[in-house]
CSV table of C-alpha atoms in Angstrom, one decimal:
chain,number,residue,atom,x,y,z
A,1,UNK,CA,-18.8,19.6,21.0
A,2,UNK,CA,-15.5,19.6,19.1
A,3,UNK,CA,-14.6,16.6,16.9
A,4,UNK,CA,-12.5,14.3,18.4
A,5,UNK,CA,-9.6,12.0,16.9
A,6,UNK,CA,-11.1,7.8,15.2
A,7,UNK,CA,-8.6,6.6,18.8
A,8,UNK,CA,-10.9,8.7,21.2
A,9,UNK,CA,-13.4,7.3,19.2
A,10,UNK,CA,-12.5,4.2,19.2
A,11,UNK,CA,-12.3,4.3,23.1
A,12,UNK,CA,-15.7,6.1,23.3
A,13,UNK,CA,-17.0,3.0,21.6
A,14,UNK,CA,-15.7,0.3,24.0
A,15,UNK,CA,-13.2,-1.2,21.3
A,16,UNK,CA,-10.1,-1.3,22.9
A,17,UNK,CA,-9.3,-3.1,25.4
A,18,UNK,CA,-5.0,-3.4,25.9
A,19,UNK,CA,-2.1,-1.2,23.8
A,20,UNK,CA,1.5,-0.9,23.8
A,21,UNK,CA,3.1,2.4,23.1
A,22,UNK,CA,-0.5,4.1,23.6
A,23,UNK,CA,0.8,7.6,22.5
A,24,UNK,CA,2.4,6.3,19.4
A,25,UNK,CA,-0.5,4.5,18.2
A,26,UNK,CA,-2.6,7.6,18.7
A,27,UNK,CA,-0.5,9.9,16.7
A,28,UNK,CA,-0.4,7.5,13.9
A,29,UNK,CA,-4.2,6.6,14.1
A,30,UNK,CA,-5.1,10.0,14.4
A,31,UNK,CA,-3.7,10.9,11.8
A,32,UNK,CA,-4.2,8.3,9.3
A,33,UNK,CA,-0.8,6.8,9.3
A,34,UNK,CA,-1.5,3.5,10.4
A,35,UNK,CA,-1.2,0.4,8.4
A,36,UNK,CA,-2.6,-1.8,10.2
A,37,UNK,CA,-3.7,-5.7,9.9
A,38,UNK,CA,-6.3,-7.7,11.4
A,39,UNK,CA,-5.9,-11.9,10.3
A,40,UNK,CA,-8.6,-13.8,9.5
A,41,UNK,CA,-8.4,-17.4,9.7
A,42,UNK,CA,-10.5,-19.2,6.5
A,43,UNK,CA,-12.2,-22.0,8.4
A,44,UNK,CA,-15.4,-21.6,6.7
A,45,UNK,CA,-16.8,-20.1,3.3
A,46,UNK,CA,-18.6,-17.2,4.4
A,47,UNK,CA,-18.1,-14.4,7.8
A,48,UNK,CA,-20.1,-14.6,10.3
A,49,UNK,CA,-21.5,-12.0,12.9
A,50,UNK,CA,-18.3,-13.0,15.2
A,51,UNK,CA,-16.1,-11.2,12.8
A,52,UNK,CA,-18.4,-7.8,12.5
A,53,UNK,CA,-16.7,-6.2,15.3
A,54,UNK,CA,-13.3,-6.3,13.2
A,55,UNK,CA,-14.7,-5.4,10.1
A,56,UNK,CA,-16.5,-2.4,11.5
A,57,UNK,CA,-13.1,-1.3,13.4
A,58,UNK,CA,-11.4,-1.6,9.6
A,59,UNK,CA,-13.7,-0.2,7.8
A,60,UNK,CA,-13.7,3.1,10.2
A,61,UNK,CA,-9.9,3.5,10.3
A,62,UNK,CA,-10.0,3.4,6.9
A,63,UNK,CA,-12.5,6.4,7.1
A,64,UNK,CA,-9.5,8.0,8.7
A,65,UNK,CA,-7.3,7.5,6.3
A,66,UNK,CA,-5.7,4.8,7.6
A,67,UNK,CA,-4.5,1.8,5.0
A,68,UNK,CA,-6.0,-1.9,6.1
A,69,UNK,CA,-4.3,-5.2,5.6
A,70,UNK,CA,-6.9,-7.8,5.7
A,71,UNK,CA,-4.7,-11.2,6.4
A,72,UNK,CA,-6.3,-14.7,5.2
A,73,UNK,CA,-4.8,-17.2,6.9
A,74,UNK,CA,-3.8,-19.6,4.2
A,75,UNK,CA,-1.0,-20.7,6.1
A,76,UNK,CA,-2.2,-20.5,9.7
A,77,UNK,CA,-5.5,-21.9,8.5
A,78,UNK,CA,-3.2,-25.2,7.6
A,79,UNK,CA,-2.3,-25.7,11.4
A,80,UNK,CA,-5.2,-24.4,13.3
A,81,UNK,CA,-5.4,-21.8,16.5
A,82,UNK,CA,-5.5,-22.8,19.5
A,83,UNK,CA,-6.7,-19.8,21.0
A,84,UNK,CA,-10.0,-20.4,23.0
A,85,UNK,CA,-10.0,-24.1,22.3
A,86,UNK,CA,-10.4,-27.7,24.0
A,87,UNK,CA,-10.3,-29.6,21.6
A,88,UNK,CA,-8.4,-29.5,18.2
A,89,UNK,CA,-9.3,-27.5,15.1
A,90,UNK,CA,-10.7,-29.7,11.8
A,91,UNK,CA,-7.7,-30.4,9.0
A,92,UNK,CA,-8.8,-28.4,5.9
A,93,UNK,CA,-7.1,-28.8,2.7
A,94,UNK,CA,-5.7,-25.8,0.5
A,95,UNK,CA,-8.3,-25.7,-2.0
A,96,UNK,CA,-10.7,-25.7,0.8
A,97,UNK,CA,-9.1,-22.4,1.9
A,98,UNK,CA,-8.4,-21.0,-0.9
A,99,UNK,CA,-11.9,-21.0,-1.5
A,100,UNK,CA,-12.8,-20.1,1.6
A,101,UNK,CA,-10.4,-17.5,1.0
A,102,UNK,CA,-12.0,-15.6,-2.1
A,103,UNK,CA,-15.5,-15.9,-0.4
A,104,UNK,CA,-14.1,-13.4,2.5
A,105,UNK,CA,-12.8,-10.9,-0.1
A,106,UNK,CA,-16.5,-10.7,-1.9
A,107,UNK,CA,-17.9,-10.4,2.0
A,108,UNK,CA,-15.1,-7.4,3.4
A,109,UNK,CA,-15.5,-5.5,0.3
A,110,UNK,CA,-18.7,-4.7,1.5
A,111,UNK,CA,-16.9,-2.9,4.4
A,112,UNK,CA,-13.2,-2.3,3.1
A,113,UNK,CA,-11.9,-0.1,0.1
A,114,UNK,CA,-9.8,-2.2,-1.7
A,115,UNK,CA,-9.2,0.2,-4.8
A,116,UNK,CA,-6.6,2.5,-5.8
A,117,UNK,CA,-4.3,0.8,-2.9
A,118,UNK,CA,-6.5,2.0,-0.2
A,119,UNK,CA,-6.4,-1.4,1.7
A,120,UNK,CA,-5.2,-4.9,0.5
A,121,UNK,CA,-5.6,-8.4,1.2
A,122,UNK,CA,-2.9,-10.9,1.3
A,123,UNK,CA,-2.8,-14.4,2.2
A,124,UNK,CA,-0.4,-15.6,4.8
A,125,UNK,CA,0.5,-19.1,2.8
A,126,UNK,CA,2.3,-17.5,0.6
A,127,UNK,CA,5.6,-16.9,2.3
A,128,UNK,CA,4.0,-19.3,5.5
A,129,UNK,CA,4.1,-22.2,3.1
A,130,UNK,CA,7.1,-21.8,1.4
A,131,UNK,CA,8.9,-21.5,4.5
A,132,UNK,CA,12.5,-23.9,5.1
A,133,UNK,CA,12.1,-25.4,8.3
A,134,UNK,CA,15.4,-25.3,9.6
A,135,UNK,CA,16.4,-21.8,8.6
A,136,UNK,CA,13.0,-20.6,10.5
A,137,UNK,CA,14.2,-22.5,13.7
A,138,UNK,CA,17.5,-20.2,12.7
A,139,UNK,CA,16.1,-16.8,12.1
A,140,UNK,CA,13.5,-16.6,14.2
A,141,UNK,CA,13.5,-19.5,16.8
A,142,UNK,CA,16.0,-18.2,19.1
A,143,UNK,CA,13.5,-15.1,19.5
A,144,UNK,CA,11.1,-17.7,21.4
A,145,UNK,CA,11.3,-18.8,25.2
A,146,UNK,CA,9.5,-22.3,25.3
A,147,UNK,CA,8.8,-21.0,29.1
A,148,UNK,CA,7.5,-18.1,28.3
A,149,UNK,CA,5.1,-19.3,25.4
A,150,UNK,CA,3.3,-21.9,27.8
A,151,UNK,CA,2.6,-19.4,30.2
A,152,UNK,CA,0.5,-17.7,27.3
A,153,UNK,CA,-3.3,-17.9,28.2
A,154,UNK,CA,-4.4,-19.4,24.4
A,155,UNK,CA,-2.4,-22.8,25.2
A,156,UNK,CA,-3.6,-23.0,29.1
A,157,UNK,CA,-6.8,-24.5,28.0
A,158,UNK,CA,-5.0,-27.2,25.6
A,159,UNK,CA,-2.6,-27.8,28.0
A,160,UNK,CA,-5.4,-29.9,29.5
A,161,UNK,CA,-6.8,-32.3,27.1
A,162,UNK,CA,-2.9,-32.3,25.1
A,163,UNK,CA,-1.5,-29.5,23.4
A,164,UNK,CA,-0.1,-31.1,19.8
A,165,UNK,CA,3.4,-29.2,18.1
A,166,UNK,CA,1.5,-29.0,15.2
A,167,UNK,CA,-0.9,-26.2,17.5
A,168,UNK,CA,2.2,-25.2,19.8
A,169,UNK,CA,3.9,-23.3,16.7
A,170,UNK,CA,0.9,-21.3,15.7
A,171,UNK,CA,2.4,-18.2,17.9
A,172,UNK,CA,5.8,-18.4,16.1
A,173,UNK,CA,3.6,-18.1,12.5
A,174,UNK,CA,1.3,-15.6,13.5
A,175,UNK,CA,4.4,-13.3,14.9
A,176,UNK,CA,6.0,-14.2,11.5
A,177,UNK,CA,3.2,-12.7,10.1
A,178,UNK,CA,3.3,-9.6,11.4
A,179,UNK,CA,7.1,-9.6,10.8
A,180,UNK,CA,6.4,-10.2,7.0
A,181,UNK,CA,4.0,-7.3,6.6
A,182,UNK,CA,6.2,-5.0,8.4
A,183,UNK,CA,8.9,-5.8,6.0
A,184,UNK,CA,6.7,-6.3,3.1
A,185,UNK,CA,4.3,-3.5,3.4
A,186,UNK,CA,5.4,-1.4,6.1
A,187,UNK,CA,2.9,-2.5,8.1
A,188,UNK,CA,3.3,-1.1,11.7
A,189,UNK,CA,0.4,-2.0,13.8
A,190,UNK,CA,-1.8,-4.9,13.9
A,191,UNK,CA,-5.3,-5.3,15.8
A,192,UNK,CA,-7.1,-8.6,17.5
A,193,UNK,CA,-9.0,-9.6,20.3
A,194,UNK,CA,-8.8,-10.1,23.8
A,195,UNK,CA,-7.8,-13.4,23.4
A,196,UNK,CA,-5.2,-13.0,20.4
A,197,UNK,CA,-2.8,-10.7,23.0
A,198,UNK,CA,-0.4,-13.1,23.8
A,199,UNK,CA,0.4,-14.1,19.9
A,200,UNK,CA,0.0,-10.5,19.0
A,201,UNK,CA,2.6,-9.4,21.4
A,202,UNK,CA,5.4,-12.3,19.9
A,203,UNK,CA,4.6,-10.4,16.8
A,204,UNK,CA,5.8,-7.3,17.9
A,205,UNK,CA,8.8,-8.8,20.2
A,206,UNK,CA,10.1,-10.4,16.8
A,207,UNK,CA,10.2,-7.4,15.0
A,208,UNK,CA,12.1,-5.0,17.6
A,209,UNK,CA,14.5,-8.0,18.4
A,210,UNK,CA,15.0,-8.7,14.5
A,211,UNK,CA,15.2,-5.1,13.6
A,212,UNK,CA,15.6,-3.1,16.5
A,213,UNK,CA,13.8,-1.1,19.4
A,214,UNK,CA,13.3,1.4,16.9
A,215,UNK,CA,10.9,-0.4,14.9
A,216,UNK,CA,7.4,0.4,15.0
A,217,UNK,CA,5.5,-2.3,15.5
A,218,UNK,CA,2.5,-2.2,18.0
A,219,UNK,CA,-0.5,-4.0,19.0
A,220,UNK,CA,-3.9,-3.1,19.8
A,221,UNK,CA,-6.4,-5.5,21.1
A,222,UNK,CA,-10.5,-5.1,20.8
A,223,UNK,CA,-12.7,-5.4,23.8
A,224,UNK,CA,-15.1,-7.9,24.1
A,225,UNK,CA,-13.5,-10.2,21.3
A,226,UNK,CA,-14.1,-13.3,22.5
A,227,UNK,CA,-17.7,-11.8,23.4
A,228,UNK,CA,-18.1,-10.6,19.9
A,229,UNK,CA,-17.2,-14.6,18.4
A,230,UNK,CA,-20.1,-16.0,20.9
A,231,UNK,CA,-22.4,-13.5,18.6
A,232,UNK,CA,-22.2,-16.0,16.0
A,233,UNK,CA,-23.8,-18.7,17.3
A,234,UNK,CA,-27.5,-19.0,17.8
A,235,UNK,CA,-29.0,-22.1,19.1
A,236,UNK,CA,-29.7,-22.8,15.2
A,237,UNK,CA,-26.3,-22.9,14.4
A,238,UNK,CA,-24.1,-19.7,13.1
A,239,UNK,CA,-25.0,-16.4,12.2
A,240,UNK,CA,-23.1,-16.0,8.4
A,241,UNK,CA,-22.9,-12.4,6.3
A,242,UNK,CA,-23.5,-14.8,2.9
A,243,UNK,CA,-27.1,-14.0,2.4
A,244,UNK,CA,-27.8,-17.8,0.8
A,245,UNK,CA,-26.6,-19.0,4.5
A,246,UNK,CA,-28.3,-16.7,6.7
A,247,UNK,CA,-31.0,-14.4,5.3
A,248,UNK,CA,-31.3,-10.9,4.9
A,249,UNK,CA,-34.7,-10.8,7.3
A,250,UNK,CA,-32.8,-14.0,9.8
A,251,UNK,CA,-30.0,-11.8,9.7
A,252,UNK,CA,-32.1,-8.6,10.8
A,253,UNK,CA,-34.0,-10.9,13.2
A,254,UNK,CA,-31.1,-11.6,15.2
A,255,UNK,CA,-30.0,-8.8,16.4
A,256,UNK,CA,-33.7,-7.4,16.8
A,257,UNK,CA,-33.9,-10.1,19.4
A,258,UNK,CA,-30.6,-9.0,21.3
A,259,UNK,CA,-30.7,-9.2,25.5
A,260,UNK,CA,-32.1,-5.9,26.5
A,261,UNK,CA,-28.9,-5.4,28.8
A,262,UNK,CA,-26.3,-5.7,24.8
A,263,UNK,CA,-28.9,-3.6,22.6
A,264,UNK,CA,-26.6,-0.4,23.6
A,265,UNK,CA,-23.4,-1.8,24.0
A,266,UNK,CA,-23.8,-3.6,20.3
A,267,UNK,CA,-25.0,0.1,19.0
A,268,UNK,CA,-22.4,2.2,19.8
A,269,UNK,CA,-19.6,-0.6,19.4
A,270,UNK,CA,-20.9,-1.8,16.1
A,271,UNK,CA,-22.7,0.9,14.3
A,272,UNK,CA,-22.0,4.2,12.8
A,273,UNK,CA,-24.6,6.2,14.4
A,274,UNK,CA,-22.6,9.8,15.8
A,275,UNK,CA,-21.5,8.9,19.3
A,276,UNK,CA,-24.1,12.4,20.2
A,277,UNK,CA,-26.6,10.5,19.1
A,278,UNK,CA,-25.9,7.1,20.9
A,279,UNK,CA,-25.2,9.2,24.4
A,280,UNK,CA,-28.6,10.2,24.1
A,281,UNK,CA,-30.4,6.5,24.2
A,282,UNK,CA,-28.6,5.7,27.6
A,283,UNK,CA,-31.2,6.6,29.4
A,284,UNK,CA,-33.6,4.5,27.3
A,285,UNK,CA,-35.8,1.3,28.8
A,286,UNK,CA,-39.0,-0.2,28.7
A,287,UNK,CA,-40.6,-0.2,25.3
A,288,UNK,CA,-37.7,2.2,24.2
A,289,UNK,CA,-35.2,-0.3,24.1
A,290,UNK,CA,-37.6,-2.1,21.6
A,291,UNK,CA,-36.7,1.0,19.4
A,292,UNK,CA,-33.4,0.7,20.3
A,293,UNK,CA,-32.8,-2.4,19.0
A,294,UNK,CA,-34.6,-1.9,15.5
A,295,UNK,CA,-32.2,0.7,15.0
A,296,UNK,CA,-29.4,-2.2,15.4
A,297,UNK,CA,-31.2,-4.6,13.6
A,298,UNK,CA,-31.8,-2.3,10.4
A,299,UNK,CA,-27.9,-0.6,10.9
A,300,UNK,CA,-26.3,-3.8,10.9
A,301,UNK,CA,-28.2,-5.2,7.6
A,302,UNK,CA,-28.2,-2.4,6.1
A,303,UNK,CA,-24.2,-2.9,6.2
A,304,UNK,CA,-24.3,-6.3,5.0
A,305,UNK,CA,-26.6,-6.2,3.0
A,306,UNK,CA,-27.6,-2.7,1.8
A,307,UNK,CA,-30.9,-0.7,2.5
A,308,UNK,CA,-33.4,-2.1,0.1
A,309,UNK,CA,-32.8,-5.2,1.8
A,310,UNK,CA,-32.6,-3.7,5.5
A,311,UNK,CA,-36.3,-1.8,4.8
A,312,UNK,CA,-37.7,-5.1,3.5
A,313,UNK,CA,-36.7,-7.0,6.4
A,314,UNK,CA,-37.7,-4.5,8.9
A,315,UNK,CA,-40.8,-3.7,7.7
A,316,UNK,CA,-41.6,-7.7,7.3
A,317,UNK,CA,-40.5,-8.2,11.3
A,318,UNK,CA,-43.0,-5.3,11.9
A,319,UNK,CA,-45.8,-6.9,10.3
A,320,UNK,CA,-45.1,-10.3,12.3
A,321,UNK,CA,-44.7,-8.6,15.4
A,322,UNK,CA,-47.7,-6.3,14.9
A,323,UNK,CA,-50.7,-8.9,13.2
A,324,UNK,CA,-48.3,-12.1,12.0
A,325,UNK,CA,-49.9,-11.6,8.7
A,326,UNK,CA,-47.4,-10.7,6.3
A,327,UNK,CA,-45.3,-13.5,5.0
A,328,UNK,CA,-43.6,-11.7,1.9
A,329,UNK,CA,-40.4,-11.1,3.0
A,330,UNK,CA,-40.0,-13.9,5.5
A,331,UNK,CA,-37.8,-17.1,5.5
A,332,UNK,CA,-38.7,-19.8,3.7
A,333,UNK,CA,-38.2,-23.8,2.8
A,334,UNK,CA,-39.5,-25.5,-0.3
A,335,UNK,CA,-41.0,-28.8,0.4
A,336,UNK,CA,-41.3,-31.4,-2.4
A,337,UNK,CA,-44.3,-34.1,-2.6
A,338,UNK,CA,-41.3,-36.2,-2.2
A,339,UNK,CA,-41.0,-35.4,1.7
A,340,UNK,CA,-44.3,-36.7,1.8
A,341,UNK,CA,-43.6,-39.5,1.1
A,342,UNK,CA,-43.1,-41.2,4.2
A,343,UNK,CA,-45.0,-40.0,7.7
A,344,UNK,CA,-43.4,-35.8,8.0
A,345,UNK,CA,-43.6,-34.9,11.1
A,346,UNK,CA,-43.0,-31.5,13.0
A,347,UNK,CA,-39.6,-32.5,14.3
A,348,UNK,CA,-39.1,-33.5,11.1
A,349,UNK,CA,-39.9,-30.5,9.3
A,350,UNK,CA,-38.0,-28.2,12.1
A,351,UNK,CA,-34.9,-29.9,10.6
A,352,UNK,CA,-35.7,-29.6,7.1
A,353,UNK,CA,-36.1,-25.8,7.6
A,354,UNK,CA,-32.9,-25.6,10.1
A,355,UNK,CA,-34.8,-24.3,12.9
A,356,UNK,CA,-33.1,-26.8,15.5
A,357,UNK,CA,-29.7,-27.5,16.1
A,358,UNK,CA,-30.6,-31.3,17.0
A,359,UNK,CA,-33.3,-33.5,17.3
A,360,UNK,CA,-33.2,-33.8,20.7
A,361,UNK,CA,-33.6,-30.0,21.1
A,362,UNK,CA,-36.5,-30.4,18.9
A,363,UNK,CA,-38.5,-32.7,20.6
A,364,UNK,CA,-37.9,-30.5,24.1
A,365,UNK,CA,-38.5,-27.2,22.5
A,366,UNK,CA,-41.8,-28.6,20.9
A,367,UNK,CA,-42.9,-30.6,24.0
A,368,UNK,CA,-42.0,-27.4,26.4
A,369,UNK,CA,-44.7,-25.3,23.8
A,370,UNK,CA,-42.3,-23.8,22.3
A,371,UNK,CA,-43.5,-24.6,18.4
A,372,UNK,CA,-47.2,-23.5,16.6
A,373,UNK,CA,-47.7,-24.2,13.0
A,374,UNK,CA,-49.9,-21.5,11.7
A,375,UNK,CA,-50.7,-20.3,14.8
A,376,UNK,CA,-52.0,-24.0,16.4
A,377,UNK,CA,-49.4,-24.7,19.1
A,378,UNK,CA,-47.9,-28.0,18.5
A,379,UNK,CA,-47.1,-30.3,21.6
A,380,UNK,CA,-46.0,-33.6,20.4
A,381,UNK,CA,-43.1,-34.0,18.0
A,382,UNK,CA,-44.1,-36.5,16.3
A,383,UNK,CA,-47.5,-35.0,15.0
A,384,UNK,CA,-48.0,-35.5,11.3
A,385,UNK,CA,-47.5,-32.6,8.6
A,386,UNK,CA,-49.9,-33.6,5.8
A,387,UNK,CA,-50.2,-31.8,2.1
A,388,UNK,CA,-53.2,-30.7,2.9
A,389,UNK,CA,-52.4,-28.1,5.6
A,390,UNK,CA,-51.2,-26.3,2.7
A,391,UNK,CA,-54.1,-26.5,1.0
A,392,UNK,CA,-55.1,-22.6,1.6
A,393,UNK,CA,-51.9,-20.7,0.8
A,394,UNK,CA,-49.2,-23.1,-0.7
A,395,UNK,CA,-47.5,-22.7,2.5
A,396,UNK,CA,-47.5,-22.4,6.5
A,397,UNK,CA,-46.1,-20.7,8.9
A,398,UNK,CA,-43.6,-21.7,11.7
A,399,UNK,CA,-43.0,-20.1,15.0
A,400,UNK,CA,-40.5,-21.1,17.3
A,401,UNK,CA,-40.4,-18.9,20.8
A,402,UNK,CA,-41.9,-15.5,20.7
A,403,UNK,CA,-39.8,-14.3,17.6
A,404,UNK,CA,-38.8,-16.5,15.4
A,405,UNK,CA,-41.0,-17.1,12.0
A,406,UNK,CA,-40.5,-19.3,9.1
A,407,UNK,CA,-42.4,-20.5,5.7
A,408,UNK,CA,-42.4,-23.9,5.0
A,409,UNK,CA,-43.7,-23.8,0.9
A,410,UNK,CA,-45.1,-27.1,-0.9
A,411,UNK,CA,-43.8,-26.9,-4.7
């Protein structure tokens, strides 16, 4: 088979979804004259899973040859997107993002080159900030129809429950963005998700009207985006690349328990496995698609967290799903004499080791038979959890559902 170009790829792979200017964005993908940015808004201090579909699609355009922007939104990140929301985002302060913002630079580096100006990272507050509010209403304002913007489908859902100013002039900063990097870096295409399409496309409406038809400025939007954010939630909360939030085995665990029906569709949209290669599992099932997904599983940590730390975690989930016997490698909580101190009980200790995103669904998971504590099954959430249960070992062992195992330790 003859090789073909990182766009044929890239739509071999699911990943896009709606272009402008299709055969322009080829030629310059294909060959690696794109300079492309994908934003990142710092709402938090570490990645999660949500963002691996954009970090993958950087880190193999870069491959190409083409340059990445990663954009931290130290501006935007003051105001908040709307985009998929009911309800307001939560205020941070700068510090908190410029934080926030160093963290992600540590985490992409893992997929992005940023030496010898191979890709770059930039934060948006710094001309966002900065910004005189009447000569933005001046220069760039009259590019905006109020009509058309709340026709845009990330306000339709704010438009219910109030849509604040504050949120209503997050489109005109994103497009700013884009308009910024295309003057400041020649950046001429920018990437996003489904649900990103309607800001992404002011972006490129602002340039062409500012500096002409003639100016290349395109968009690209990823498949499944909103799809890919959902990834980072478990019912235990999110799913984070910062190993002292979500472990290297927790991290492997999750996607070893992926729905039978995503296990191929995560593979070929989020590993680098040769697309040959991939073609040939489509006709997996049954136990296959058990191998199937250990080949995510270990792909994706092995990413995030390199391959000493992928073998580790996949031979630990072996030895739990084959005899439940080896606890080396797995998830743990240290428990003080302290905690004792007053009557533990399971519920109790399932939120001490952040097994349950509430009390509530505690008490039903446990009651439903969903908890065992070294193998016991546990049906009332208020049984005790005495020091002497870890008598034997120092420690025991916590499953919840069919797959998930943790190590509760007494210091």
């Amino acid at each position: 088979m003859s090789p073909i170009g990182v766009y044929e790829e890239l739509q071999a792979r699911g990943l896009i979804a709606q272009v402008t200017d299709e055969e322009e964005i080829r030629e310059l993908v294909n060959n690696g004259k794109a300079t492309f940015y994908i934003g990142f808004d710092p709402t938090a201090d570490s990645l999660h899973v949500g963002h691996f579909m954009a970090l993958c699609l950087m880190k193999r355009l870069q491959m190409a040859g083409n340059k990445p922007i990663a954009l931290v939104g130290g501006g935007t990140g003051m105001i908040g997107d709307p985009s998929g929301r009911t309800d307001m985002r939560q205020m941070l302060t700068k510090e908190d993002i410029e934080h926030n913002c160093e963290c992600f630079k540590k985490q992409m580096s893992k997929f992005i080159d940023f030496s010898e100006g191979k890709a770059i990272m930039v934060n948006n507050g710094d001309w966002l900030l900065d910004l005189n509010y009447v000569e933005l209403l001046r220069e760039v304002g009259a590019c905006f129809s109020v009509n058309r913007m709340l026709t845009a489908e990330c306000y339709k859902q704010r438009m219910e429950k109030g849509l604040s100013f504050l949120e209503f002039n997050y489109m005109i900063m994103q497009s700013y963005d884009f308009y910024s990097l295309y003057q400041k870096y020649g950046c001429n295409m920018q990437f996003g998700g489904d649900d990103q399409w309607s800001n992404m496309l002011g972006g490129t409406e602002l340039i062409r009207r500012k500096l002409g038809k003639d100016a290349y400025a395109m968009t690209i939007t990823l498949l499944l985006n909103s799809e890919g954010k959902k990834m980072g939630k478990t019912q235990s909360g999110a799913v984070w690349l910062d190993p002292e939030k979500t472990s290297p085995y927790e991290f492997y665990q999750y996607w070893r328990n992926v729905a039978d029906a995503d296990v191929l569709k995560c593979i070929r949209m989020l590993t680098f496995l040769p697309l040959e290669e991939i073609d040939k599992m489509d006709s997996w099932e049954g136990a296959q698609l058990n191998t199937a997904k250990e080949i995510l599983a270990y792909e994706l940590t092995k990413l995030v967290h390199g391959e000493e730390e992928a073998s580790k975690a996949q031979e630990a989930a072996r030895a739990l799903f084959g005899s439940g016997t080896n606890t080396e490698n797995m998830p743990s909580t240290e428990l003080s004499v302290d905690d004792f101190s007053e009557n533990l009980t399971v519920l109790d200790l399932l939120t001490k080791c952040g097994l349950i995103p509430s009390r509530k669904e505690g008490r039903r998971l446990i009651e439903q038979g969903g908890v065992s504590l070294d193998g016991k099954k546990i049906s009332d959430p208020f049984t005790s959890v005495t020091k002497e249960m870890f008598a034997e070992n120092g420690y025991i062992v916590i499953k919840k559902g069919k797959k998930v195992y943790h190590k509760a330790v007494l210091k």
